[in-house]
PDB file of C-alpha atoms in Angstrom:
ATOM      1  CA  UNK A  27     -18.889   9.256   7.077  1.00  0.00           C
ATOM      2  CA  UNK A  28     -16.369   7.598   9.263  1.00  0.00           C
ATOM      3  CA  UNK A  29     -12.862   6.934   7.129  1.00  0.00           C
ATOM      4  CA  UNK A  30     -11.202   4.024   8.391  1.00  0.00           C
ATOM      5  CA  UNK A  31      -7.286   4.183   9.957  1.00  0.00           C
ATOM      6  CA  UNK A  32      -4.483   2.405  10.484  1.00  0.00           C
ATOM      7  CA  UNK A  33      -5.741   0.422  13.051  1.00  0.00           C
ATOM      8  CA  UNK A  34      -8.575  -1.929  12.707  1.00  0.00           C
ATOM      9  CA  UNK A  35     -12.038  -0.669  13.640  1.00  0.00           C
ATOM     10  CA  UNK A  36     -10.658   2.947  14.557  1.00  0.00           C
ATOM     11  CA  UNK A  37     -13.053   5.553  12.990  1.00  0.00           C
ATOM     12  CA  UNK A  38     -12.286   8.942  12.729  1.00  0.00           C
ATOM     13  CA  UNK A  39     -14.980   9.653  15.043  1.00  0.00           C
ATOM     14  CA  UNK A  40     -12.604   7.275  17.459  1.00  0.00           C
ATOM     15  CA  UNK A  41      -9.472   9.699  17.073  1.00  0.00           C
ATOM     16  CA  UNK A  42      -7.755  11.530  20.050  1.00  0.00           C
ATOM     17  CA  UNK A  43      -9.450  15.609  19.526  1.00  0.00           C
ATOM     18  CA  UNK A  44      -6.988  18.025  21.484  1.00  0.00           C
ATOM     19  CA  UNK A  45      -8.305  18.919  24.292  1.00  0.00           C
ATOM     20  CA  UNK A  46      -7.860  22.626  22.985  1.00  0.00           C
ATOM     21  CA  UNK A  47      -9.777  22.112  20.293  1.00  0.00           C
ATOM     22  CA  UNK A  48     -12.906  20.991  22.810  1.00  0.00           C
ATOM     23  CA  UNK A  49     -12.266  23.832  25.214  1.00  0.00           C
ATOM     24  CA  UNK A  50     -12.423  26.187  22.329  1.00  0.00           C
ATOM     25  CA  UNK A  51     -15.931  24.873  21.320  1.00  0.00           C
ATOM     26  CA  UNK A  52     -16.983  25.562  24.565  1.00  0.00           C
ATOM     27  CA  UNK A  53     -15.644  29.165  24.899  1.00  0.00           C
ATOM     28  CA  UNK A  54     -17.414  29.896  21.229  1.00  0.00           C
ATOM     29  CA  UNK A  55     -20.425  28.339  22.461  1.00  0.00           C
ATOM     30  CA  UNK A  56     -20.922  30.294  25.433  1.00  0.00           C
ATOM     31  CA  UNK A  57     -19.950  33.532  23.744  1.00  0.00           C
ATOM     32  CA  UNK A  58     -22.840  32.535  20.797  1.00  0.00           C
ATOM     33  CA  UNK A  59     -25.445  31.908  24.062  1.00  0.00           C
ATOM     34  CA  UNK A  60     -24.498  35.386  25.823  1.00  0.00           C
ATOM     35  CA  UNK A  61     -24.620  37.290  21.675  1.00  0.00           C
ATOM     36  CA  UNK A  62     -28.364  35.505  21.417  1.00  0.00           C
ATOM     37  CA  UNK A  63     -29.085  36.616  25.210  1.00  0.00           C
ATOM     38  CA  UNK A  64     -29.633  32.686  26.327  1.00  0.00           C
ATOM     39  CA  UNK A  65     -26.597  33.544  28.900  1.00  0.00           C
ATOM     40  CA  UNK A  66     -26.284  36.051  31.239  1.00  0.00           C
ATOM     41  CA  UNK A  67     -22.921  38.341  31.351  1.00  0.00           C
ATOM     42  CA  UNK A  68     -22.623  36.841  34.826  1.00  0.00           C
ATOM     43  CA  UNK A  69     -22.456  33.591  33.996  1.00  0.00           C
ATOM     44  CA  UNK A  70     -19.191  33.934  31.362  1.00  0.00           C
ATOM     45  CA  UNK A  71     -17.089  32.236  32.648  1.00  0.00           C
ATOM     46  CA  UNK A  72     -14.789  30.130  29.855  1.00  0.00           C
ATOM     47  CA  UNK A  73     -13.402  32.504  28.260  1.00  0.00           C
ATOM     48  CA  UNK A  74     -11.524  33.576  31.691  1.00  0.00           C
ATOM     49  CA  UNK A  75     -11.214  30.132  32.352  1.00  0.00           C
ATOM     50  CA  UNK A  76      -9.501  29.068  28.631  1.00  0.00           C
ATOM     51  CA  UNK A  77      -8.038  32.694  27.374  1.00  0.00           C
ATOM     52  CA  UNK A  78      -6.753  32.669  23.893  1.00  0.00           C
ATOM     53  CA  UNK A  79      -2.905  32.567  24.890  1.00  0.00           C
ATOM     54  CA  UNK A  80      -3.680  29.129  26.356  1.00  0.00           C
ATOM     55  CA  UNK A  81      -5.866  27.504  23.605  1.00  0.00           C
ATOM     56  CA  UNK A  82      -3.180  28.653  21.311  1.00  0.00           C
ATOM     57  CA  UNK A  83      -0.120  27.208  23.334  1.00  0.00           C
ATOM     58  CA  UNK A  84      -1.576  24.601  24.085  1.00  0.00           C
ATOM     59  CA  UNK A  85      -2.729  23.484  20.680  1.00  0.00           C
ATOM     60  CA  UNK A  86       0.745  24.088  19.255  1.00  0.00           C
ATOM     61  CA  UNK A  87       2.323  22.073  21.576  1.00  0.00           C
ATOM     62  CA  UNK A  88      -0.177  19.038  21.015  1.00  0.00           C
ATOM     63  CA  UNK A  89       0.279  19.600  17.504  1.00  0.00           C
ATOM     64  CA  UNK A  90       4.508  19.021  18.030  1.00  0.00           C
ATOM     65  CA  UNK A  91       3.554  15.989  20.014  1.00  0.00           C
ATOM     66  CA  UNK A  92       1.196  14.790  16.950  1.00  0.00           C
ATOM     67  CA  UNK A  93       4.303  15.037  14.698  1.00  0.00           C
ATOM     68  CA  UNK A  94       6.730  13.845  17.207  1.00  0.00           C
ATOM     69  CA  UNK A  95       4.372  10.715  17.657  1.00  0.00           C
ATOM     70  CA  UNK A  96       3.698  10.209  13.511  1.00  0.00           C
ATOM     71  CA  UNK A  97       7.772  10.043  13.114  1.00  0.00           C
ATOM     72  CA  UNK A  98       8.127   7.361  16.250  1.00  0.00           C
ATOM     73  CA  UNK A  99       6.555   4.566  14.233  1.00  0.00           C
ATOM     74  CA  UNK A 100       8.570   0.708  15.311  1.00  0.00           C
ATOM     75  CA  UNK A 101      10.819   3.560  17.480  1.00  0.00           C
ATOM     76  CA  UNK A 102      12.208   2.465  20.921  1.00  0.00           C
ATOM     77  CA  UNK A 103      10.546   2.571  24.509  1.00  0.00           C
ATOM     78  CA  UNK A 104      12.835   5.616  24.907  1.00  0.00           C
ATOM     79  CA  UNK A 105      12.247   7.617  22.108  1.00  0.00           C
ATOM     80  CA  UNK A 106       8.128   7.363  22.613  1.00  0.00           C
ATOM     81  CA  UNK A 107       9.105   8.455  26.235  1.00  0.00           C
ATOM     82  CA  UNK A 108      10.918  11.483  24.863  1.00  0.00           C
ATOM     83  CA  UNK A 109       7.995  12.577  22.947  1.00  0.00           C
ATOM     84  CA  UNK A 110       5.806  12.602  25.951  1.00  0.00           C
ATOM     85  CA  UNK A 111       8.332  14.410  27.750  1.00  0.00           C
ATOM     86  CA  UNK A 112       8.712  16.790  25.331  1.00  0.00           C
ATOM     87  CA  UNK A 113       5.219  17.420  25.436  1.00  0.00           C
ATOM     88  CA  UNK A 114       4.749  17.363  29.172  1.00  0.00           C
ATOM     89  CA  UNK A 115       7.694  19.952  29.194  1.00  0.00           C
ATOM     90  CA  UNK A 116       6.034  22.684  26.928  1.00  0.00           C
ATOM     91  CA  UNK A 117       2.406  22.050  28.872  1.00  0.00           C
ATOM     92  CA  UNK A 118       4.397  22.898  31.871  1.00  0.00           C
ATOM     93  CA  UNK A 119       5.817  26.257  30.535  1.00  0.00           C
ATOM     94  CA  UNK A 120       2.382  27.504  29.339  1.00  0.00           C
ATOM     95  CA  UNK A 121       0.907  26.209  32.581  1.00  0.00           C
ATOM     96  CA  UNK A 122       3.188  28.408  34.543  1.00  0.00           C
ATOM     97  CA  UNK A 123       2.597  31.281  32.419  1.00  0.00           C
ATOM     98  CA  UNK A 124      -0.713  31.046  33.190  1.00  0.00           C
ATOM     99  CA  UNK A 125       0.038  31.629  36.946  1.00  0.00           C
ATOM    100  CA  UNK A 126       0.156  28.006  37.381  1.00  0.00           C
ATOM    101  CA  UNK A 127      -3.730  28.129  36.846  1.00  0.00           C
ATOM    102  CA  UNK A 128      -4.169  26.921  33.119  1.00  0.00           C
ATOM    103  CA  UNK A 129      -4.701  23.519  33.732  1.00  0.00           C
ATOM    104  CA  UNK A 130      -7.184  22.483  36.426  1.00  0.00           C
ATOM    105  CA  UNK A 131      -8.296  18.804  37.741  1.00  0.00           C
ATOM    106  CA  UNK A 132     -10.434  18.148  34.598  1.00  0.00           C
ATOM    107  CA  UNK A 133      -8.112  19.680  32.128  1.00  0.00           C
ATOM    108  CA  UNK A 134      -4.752  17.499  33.232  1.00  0.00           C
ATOM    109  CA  UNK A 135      -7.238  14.284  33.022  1.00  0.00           C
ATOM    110  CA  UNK A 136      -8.054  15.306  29.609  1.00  0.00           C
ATOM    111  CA  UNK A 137      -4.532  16.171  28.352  1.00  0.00           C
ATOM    112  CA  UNK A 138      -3.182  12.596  29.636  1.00  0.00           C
ATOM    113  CA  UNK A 139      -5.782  10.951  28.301  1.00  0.00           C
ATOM    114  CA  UNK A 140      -5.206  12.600  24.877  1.00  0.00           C
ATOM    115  CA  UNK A 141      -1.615  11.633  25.009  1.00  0.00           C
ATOM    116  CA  UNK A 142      -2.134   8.117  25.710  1.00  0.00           C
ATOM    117  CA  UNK A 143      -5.175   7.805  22.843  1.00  0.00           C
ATOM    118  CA  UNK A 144      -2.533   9.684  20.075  1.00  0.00           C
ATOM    119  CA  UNK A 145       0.113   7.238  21.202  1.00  0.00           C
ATOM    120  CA  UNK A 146      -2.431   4.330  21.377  1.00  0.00           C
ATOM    121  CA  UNK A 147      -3.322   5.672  17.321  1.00  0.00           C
ATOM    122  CA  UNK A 148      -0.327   5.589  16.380  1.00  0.00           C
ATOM    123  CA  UNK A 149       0.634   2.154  17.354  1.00  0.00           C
ATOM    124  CA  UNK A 150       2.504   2.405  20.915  1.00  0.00           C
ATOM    125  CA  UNK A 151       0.581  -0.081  23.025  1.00  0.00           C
ATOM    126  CA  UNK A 152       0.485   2.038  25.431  1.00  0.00           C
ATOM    127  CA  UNK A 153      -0.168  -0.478  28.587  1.00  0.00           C
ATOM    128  CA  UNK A 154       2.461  -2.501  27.368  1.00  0.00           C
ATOM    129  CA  UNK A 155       4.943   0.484  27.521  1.00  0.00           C
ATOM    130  CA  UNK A 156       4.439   1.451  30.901  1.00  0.00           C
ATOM    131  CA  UNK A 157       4.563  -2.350  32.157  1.00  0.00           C
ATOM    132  CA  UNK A 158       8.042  -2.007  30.623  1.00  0.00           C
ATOM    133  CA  UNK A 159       9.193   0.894  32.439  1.00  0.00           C
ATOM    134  CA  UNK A 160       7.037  -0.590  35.770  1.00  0.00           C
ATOM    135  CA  UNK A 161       4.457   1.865  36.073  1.00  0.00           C
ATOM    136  CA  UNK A 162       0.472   2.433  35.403  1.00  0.00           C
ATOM    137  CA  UNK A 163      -0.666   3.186  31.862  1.00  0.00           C
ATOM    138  CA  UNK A 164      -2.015   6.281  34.402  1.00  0.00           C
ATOM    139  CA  UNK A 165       1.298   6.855  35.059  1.00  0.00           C
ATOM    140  CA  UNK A 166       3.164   7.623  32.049  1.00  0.00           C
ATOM    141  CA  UNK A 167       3.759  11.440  32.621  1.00  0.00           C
ATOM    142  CA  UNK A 168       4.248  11.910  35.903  1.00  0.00           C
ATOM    143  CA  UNK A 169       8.297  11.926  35.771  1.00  0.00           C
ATOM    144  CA  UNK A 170       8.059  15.835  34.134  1.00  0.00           C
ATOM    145  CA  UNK A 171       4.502  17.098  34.819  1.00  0.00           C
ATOM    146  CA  UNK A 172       3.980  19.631  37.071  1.00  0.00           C
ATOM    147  CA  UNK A 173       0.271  20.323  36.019  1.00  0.00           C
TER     148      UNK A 173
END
């Protein structure tokens, strides 16, 4: 049963899951299909792809952001900006420890999209903050990502 937010109409179902959390599924998932022999050992390929370092890092740093985000409530254009920065920082550093290789095309598009829907949760109108600043809703991490 949904449990209704802050924000009018938002379900829980509608809330932001971390992108870890999803790619973590995933990885289980596959390993349950190659235990029950419905995958071959060739085709294991997610658990190379998402190793346990990243899904860790990763969901510790979303998890900072989360807070960061929760304690920015009626907070200034700059301050939300410093919590995405913060964030984009740290996914940087466990990007490059992963050779540069732990986020791919569909795994950036997921983590900025999860930024903007736990900002958009927790109140920042998110279009309205980037027309502030003069950029794309699309654009709101692109001054410190390097993923």
């Amino acid at each position: 049963m949904a449990a209704a937010l802050s924000e009018p109409g938002l379900t829980v179902q509608d809330m932001a899951i971390r992108p870890s959390a999803r790619w973590r599924a995933r990885v289980d998932e596959e390993a349950t299909e190659l235990a029950e022999g419905t995958r071959a050992p060739s085709d294991v390929l997610l658990s190379e792809l998402f190793p346990e370092s990243l899904l860790a890092a990763t969901d510790k740093a979303l998890r900072a952001f989360e807070l960061d985000v929760e304690a920015l409530r009626d907070q200034d254009d700059e301050q939300v900006f410093e919590a995405i920065k913060r964030v984009v920082l740290v996914l940087n550093e466990i990007n490059e420890d992963h050779d540069g290789a732990g986020y791919e095309t569909e795994e950036r598009e997921e983590l900025c999209l999860y930024i903007d829907q736990t900002l958009m949760e927790h109140g920042t109108d998110v279009p309205a903050l980037a027309a502030r600043r003069g950029i794309s809703r699309t654009e709101i991490t692109d001054d410190w990502r390097d993923w």
